[in-house]
PDB file of C-alpha atoms in Angstrom:
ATOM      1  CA  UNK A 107     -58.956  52.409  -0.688  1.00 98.00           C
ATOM      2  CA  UNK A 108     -61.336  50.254   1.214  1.00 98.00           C
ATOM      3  CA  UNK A 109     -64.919  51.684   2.324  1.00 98.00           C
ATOM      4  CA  UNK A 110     -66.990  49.963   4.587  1.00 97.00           C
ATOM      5  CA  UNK A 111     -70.264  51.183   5.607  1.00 97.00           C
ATOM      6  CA  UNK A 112     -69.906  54.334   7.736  1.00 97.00           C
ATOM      7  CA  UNK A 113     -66.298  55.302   6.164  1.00 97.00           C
ATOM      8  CA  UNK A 114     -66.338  58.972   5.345  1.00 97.00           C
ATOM      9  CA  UNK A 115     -62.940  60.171   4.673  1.00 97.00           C
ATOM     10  CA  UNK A 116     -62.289  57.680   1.743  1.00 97.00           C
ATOM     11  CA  UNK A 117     -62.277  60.028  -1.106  1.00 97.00           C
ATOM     12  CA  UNK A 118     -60.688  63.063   0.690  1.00 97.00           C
ATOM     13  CA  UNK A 119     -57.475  60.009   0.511  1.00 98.00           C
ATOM     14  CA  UNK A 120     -58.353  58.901  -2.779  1.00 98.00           C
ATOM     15  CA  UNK A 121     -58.025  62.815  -4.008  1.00 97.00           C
ATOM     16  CA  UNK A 122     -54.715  63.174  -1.939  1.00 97.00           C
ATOM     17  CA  UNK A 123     -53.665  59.943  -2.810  1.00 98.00           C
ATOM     18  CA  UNK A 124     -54.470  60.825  -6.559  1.00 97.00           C
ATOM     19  CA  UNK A 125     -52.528  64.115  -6.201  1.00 96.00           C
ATOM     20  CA  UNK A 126     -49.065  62.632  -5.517  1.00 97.00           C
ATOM     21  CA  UNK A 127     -49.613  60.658  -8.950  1.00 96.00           C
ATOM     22  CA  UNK A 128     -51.569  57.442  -7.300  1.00 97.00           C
ATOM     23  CA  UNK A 129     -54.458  55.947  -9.095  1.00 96.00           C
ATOM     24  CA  UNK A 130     -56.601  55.136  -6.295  1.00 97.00           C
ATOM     25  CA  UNK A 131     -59.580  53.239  -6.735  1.00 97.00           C
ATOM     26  CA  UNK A 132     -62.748  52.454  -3.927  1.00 98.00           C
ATOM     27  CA  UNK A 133     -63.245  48.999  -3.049  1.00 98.00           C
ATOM     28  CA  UNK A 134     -66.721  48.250  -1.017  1.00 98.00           C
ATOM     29  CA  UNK A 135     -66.191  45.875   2.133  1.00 97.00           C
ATOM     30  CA  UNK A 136     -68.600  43.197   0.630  1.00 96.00           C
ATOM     31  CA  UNK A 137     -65.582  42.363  -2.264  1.00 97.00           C
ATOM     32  CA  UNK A 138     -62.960  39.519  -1.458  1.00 97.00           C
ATOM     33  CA  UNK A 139     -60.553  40.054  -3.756  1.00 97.00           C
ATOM     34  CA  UNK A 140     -58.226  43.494  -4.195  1.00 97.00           C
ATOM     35  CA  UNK A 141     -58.083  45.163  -7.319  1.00 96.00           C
ATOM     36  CA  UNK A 142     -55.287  43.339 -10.174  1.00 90.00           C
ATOM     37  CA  UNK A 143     -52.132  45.564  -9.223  1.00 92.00           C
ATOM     38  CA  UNK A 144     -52.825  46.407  -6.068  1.00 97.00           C
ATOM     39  CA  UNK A 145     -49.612  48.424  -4.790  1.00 97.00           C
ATOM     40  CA  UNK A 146     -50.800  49.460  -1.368  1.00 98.00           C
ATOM     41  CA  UNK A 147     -54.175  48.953   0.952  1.00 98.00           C
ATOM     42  CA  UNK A 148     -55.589  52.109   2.566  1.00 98.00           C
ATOM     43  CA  UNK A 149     -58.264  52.106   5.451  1.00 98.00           C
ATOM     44  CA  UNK A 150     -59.648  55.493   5.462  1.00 98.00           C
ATOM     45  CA  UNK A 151     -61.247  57.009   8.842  1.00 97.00           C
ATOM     46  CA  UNK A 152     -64.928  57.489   9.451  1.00 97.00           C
ATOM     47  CA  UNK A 153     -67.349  55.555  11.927  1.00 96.00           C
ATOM     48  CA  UNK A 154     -67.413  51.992   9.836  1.00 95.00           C
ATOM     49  CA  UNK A 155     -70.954  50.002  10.841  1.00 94.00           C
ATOM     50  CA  UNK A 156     -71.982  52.931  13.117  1.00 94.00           C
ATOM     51  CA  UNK A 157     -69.192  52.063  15.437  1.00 93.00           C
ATOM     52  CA  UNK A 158     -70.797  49.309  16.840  1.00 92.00           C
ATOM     53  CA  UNK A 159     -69.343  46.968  19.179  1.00 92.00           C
ATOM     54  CA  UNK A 160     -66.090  49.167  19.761  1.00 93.00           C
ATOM     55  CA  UNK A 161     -64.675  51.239  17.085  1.00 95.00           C
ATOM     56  CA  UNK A 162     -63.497  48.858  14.173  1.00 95.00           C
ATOM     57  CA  UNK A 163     -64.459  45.692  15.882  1.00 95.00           C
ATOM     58  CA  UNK A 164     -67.018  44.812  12.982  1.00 94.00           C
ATOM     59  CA  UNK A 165     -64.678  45.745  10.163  1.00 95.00           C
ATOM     60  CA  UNK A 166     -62.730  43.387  11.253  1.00 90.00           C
ATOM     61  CA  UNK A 167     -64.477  40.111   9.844  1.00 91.00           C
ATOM     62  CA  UNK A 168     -65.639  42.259   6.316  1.00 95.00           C
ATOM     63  CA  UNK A 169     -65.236  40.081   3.497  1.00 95.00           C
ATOM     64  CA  UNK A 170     -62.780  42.055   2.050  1.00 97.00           C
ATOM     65  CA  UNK A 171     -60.605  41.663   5.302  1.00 97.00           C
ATOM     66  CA  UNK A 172     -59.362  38.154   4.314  1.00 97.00           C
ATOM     67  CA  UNK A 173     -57.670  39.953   1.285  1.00 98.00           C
ATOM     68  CA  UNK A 174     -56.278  42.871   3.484  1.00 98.00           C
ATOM     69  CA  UNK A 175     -54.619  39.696   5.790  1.00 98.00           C
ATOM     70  CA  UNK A 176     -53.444  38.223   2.799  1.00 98.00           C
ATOM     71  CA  UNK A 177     -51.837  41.049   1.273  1.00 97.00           C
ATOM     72  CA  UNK A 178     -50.467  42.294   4.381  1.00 98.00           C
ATOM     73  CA  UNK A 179     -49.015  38.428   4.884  1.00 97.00           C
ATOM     74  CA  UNK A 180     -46.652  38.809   1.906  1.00 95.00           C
ATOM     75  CA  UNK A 181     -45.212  42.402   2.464  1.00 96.00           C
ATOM     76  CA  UNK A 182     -48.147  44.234   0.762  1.00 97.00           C
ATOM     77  CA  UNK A 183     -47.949  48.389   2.552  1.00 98.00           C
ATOM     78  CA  UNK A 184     -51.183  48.562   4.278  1.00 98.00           C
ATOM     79  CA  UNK A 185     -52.155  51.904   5.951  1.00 98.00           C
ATOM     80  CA  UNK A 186     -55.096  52.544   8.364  1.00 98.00           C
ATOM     81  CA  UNK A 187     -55.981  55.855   9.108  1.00 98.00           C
ATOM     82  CA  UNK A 188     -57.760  56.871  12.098  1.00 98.00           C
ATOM     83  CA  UNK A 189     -61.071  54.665  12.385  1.00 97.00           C
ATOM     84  CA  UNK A 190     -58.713  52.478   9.858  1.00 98.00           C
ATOM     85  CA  UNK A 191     -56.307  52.357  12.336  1.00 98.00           C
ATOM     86  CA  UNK A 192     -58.639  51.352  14.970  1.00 98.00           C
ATOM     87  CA  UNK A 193     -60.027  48.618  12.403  1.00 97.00           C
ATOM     88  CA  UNK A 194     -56.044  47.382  12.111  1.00 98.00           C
ATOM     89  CA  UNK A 195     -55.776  47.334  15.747  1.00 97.00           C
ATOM     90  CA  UNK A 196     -59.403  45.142  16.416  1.00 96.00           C
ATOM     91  CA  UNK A 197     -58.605  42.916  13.636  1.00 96.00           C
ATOM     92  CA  UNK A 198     -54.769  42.385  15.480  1.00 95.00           C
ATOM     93  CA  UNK A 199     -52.753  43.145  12.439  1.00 98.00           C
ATOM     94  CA  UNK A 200     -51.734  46.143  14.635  1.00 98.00           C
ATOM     95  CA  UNK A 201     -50.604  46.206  18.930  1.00 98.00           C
ATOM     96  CA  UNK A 202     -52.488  48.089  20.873  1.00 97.00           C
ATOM     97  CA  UNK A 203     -56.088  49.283  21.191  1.00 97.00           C
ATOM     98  CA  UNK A 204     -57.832  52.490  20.727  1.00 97.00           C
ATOM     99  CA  UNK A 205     -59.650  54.008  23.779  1.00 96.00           C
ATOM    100  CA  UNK A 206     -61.817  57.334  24.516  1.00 95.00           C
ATOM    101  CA  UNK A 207     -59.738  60.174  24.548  1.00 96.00           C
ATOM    102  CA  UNK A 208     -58.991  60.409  28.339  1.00 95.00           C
ATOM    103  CA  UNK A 209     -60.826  63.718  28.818  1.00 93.00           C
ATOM    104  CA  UNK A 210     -64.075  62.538  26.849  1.00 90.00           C
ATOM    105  CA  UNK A 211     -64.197  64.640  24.219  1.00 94.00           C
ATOM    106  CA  UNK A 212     -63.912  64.495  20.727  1.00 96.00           C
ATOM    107  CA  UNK A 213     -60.988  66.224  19.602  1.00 96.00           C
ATOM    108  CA  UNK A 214     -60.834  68.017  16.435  1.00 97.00           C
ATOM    109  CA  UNK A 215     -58.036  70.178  15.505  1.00 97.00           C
ATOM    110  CA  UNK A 216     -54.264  70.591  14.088  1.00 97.00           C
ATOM    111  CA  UNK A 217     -51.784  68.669  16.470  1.00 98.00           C
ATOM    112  CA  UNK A 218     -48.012  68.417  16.228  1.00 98.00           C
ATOM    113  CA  UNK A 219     -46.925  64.954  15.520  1.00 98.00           C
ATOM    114  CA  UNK A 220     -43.133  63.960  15.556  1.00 98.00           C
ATOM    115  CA  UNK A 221     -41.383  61.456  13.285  1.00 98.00           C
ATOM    116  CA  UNK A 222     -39.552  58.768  15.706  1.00 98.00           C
ATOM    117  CA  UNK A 223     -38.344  56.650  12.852  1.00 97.00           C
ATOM    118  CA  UNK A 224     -38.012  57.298   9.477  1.00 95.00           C
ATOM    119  CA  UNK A 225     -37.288  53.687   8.481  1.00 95.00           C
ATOM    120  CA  UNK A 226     -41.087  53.356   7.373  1.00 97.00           C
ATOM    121  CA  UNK A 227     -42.817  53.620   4.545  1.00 97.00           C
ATOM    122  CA  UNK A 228     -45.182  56.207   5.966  1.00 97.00           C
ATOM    123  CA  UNK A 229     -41.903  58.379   7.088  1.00 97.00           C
ATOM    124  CA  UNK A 230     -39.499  57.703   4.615  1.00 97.00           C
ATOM    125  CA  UNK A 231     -39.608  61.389   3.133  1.00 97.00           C
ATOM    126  CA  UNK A 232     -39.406  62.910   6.231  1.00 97.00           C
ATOM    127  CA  UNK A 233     -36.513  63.440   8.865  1.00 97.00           C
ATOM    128  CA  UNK A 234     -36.124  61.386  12.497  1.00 96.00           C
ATOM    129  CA  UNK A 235     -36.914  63.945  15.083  1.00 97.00           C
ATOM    130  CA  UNK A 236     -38.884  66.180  12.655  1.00 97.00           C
ATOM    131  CA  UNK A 237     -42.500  67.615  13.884  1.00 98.00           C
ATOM    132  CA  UNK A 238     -45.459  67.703  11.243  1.00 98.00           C
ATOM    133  CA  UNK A 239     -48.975  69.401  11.554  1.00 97.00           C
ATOM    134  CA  UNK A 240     -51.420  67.611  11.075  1.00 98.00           C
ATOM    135  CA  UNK A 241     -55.270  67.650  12.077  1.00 98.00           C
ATOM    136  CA  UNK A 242     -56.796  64.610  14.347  1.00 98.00           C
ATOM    137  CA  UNK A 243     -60.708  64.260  14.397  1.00 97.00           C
ATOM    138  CA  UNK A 244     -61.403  61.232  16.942  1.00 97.00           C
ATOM    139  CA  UNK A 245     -63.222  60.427  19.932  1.00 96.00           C
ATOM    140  CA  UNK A 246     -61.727  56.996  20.370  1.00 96.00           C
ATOM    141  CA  UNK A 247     -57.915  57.927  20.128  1.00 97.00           C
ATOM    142  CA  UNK A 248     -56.730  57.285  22.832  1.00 97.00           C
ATOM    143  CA  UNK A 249     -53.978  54.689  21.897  1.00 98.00           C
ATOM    144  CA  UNK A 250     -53.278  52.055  24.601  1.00 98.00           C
ATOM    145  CA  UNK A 251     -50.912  49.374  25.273  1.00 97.00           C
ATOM    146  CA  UNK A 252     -50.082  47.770  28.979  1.00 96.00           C
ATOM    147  CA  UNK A 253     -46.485  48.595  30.518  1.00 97.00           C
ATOM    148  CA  UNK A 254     -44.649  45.239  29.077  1.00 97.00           C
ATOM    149  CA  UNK A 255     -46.375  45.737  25.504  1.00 97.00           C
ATOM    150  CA  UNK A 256     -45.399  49.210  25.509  1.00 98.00           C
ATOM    151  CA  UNK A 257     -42.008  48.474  26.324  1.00 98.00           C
ATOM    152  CA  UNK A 258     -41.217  45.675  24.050  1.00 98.00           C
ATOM    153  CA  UNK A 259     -43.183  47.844  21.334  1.00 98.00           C
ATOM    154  CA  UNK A 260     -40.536  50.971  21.781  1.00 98.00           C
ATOM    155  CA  UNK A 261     -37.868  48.530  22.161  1.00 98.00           C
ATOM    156  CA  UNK A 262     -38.354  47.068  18.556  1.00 98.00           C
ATOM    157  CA  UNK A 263     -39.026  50.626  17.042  1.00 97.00           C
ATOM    158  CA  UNK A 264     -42.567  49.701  16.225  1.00 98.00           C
ATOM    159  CA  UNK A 265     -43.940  53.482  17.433  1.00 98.00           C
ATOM    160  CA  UNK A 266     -43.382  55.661  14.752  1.00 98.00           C
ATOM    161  CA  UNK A 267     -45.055  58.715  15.371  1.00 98.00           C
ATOM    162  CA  UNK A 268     -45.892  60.419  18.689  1.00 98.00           C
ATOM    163  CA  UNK A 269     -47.831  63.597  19.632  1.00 98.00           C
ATOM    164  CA  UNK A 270     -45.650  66.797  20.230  1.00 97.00           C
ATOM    165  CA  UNK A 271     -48.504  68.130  22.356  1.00 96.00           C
ATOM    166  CA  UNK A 272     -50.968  66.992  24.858  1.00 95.00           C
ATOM    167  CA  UNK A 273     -53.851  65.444  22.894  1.00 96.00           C
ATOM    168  CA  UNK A 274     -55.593  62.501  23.847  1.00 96.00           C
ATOM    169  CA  UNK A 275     -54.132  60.557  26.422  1.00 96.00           C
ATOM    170  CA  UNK A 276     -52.701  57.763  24.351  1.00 97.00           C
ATOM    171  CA  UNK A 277     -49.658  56.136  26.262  1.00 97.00           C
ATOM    172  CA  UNK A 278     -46.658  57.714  25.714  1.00 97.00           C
ATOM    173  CA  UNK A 279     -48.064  60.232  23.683  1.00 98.00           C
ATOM    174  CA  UNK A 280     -48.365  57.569  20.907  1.00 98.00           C
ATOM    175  CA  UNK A 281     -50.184  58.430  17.373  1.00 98.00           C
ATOM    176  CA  UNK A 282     -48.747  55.970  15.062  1.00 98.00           C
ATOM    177  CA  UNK A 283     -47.275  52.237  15.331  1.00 98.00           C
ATOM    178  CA  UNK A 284     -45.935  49.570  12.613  1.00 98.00           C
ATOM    179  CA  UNK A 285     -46.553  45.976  13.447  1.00 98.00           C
ATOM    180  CA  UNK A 286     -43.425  43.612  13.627  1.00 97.00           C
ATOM    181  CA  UNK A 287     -42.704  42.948   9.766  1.00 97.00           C
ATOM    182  CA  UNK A 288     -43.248  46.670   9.062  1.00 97.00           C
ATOM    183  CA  UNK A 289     -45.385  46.692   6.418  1.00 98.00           C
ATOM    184  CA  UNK A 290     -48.459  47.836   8.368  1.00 98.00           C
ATOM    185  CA  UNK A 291     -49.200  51.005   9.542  1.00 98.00           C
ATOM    186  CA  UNK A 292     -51.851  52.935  11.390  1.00 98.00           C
ATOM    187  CA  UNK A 293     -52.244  55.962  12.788  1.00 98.00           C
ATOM    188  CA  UNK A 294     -54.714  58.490  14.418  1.00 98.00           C
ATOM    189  CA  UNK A 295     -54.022  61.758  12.734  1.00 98.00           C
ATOM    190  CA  UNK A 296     -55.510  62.270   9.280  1.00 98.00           C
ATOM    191  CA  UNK A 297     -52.687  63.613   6.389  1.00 98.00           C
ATOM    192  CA  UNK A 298     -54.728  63.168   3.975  1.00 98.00           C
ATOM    193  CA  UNK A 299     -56.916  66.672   5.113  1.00 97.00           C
ATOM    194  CA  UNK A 300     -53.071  68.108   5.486  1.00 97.00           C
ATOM    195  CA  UNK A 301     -52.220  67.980   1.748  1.00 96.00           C
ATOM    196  CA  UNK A 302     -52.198  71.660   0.876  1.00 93.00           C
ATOM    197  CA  UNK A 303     -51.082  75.295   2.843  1.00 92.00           C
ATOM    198  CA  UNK A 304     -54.345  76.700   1.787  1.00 92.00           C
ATOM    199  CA  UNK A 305     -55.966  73.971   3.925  1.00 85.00           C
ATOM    200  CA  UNK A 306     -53.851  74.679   7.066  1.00 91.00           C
ATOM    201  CA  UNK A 307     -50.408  72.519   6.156  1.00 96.00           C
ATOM    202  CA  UNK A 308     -49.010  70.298   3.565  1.00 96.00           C
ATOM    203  CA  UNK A 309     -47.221  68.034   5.753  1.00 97.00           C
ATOM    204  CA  UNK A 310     -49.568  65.085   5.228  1.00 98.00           C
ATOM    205  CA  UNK A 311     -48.228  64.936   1.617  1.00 97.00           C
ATOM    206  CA  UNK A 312     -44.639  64.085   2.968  1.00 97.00           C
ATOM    207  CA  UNK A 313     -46.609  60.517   4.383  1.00 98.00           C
ATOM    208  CA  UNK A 314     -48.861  59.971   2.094  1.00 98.00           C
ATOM    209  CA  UNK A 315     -45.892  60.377  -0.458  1.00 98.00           C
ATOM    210  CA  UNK A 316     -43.777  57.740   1.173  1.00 97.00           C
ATOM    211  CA  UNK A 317     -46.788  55.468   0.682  1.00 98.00           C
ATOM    212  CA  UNK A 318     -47.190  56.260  -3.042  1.00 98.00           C
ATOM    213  CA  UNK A 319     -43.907  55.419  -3.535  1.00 97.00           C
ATOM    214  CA  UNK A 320     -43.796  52.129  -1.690  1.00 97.00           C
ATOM    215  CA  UNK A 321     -47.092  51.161  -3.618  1.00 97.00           C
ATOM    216  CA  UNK A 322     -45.031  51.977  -6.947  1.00 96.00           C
ATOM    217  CA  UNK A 323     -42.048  50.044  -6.083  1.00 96.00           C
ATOM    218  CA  UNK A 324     -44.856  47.104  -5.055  1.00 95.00           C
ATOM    219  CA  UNK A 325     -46.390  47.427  -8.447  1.00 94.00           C
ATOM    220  CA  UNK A 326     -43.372  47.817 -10.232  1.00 93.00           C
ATOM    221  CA  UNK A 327     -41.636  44.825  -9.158  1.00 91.00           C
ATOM    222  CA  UNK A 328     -44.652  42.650  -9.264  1.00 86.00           C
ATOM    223  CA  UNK A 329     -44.920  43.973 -13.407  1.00 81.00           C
ATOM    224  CA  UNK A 330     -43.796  41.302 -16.049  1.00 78.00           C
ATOM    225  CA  UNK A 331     -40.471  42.348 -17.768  1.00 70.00           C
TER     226      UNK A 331
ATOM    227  CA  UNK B  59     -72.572  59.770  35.121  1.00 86.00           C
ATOM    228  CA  UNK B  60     -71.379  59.421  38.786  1.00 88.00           C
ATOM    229  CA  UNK B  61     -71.710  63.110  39.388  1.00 88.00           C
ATOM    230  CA  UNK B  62     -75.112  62.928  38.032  1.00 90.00           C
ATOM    231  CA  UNK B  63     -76.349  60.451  40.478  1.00 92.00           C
ATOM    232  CA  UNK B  64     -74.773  62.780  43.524  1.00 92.00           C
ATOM    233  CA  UNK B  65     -75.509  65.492  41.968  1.00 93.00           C
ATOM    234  CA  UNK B  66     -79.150  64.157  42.903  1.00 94.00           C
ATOM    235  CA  UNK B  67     -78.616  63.078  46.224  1.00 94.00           C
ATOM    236  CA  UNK B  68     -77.520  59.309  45.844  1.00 93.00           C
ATOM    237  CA  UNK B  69     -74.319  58.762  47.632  1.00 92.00           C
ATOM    238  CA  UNK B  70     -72.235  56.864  44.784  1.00 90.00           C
ATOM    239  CA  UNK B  71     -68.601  55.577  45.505  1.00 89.00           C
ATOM    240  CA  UNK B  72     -67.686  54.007  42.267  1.00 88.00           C
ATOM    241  CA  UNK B  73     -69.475  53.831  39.032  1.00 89.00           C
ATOM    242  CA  UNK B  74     -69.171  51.921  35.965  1.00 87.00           C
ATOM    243  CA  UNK B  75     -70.652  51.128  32.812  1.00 86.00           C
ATOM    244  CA  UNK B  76     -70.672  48.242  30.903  1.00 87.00           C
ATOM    245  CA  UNK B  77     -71.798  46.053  28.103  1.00 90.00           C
ATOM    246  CA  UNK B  78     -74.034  43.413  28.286  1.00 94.00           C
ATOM    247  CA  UNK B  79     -74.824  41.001  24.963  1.00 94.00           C
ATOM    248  CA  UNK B  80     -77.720  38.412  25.212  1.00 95.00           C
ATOM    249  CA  UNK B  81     -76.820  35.884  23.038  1.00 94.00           C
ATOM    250  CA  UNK B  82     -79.415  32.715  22.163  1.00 93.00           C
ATOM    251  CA  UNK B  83     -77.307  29.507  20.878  1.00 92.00           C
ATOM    252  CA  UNK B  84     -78.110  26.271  20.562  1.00 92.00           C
ATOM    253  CA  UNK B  85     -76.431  23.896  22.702  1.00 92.00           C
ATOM    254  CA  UNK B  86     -76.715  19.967  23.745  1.00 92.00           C
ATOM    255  CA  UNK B  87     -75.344  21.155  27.260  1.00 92.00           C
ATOM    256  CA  UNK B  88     -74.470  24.657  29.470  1.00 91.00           C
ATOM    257  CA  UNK B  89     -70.932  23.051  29.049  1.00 93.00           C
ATOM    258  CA  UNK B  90     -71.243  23.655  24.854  1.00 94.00           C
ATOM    259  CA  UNK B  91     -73.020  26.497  25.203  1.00 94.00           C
ATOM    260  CA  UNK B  92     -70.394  28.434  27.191  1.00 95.00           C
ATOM    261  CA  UNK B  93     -67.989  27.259  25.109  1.00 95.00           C
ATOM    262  CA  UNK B  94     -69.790  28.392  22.115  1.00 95.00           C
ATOM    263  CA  UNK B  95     -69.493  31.751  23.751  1.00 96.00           C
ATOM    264  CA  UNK B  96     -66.494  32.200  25.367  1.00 96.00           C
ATOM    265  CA  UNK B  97     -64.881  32.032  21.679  1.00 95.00           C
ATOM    266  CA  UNK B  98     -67.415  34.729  20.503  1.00 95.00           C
ATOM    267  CA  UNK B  99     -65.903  36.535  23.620  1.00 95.00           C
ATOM    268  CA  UNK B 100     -62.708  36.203  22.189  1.00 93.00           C
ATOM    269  CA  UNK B 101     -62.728  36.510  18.701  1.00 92.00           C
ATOM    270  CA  UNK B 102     -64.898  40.226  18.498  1.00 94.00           C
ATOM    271  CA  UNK B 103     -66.756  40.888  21.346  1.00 95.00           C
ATOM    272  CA  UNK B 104     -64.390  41.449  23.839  1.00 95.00           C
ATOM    273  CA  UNK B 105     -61.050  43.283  22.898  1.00 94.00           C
ATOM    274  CA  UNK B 106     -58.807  41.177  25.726  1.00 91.00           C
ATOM    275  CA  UNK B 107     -56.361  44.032  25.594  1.00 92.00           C
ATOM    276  CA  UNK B 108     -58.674  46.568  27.114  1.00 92.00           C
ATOM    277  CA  UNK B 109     -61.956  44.164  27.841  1.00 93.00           C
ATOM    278  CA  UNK B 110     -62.578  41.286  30.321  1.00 93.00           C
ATOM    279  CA  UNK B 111     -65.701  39.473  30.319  1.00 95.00           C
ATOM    280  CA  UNK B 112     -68.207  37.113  32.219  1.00 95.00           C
ATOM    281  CA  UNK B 113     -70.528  34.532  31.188  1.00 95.00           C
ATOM    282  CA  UNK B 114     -73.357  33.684  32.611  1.00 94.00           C
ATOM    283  CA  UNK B 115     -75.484  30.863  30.767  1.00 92.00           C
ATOM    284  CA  UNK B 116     -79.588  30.456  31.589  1.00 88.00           C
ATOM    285  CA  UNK B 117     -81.340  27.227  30.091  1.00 75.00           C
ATOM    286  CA  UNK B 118     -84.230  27.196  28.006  1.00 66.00           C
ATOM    287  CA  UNK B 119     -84.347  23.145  27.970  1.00 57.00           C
ATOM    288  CA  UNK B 120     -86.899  23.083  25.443  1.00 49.00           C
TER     289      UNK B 120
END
């Protein structure tokens, strides 16, 4: 779990994280190398260095970064959530960019997302077609791709989740790609608040437990027999 | 921030606003010097996908 300056939702995703049986641990911006073991990267949402610039654009060159690119390189999961996302997107490990939500306003509240593929590790425990609640908290959400991006994005499968529901403005409703490999994800709703009924809906837990099981298999495989 | 101005009597058609960076570098020529920044353009402070930008270089031949 990375945590730059400004990121505020890191340990809500550590504890969910945690609760499907993952042992994650914080890793400040300023480090280069990733934690021995590493089985998956999460970037968690909040307003990293005060937002400046656009949203994510400083992340982008942290020195921790050249690890995340590295990682990412070989197959490593890598998840960005919400200002994460927007940190993937800036630092082009991600298509698109993230703009202000089209009416202005920050939008806080439980959406309906649907699954559009299930062939990811994000969506692996949950069904093609299937709709989730889960809460968004953004300003800057507004996902955005031109026409021919757009098109050769849906064309290769690469957006994953979509809103169910007017929220934002994002282009074709969009709140979650995959780059080309697969391997990294981002997206602007945050499961990791959506982990328990008490708090409103445990549908996050489905994602975040496709993650914690691709960061096992990554772990696993990488252990010497 | 358009309404606002009519909203005080300035007739406004369109209304935009933007970024501006002042950057100082040091550069043999205007030549280096824009190129110096047209790659600091590129690589963060203009996202290409959503962004375009200009340059406009003043001397300081000190």
């Amino acid at each position: 779990m990375l945590v730059f300056p400004g990121s505020n939702d890191e340990r809500d995703a550590a504890w969910a994280l945690g609760a499907l049986g993952a042992d994650a641990q914080l890793v400040w911006h300023a480090e280069t190398e990733l934690p021995r073991e590493t089985g998956a990267v999460v970037l968690p949402g909040g307003f990293s260095y005060g937002d400046y610039l656009r949203c994510g654009a400083i992340a982008r060159s942290a020195g921790i970064m050249g690890a995340v690119r590295a990682f990412a390189a070989e197959g490593g999961p890598v998840l960005g959530i919400c200002n994460g996302f927007q940190i993937l997107c800036e630092a082009r490990l991600l298509p698109g960019a993230l703009l202000r939500n089209r009416d202005l306003e920050f939008v806080c509240r439980d959406v309906q997302i649907r699954v559009e593929h299930e062939d990811t590790f994000l969506t692996s425990r949950c069904d093609q077609g299937q709709t989730l609640t889960i809460p968004v908290k953004h300003g800057e959400g507004s996902w955005y791709a031109n026409e021919e991006l757009y098109g050769e994005l849906a064309e290769a499968g690469q957006l994953i989740l979509r809103y169910a529901e007017d929220c934002n403005g994002s282009v074709g409703d969009v709140a979650g790609v995959r780059d080309e490999a697969g391997n990294v994800l981002g997206l602007m709703p945050h499961p990791e608040h959506a982990v328990d009924p008490l708090l409103g809906s445990g549908d996050g837990a489905l994602l975040l437990a496709g993650l914690v099981d691709a960061a096992r298999e990554r772990v696993l495989a990488a252990a010497p027999r | 921030m358009r309404n606002s101005l009519r909203s005080l009597g300035f007739e406004v058609g369109g209304a935009r606003v933007g970024r501006v960076v002042d950057l100082d570098v040091d550069a043999e020529t205007s030549t280096a010097a824009r190129a110096q920044v047209e790659r600091m353009c590129q690589q963060l402070l203009a996202n290409p996908l959503i962004e375009s930008f200009e340059i406009e270089i003043e001397g300081d031949e000190a």
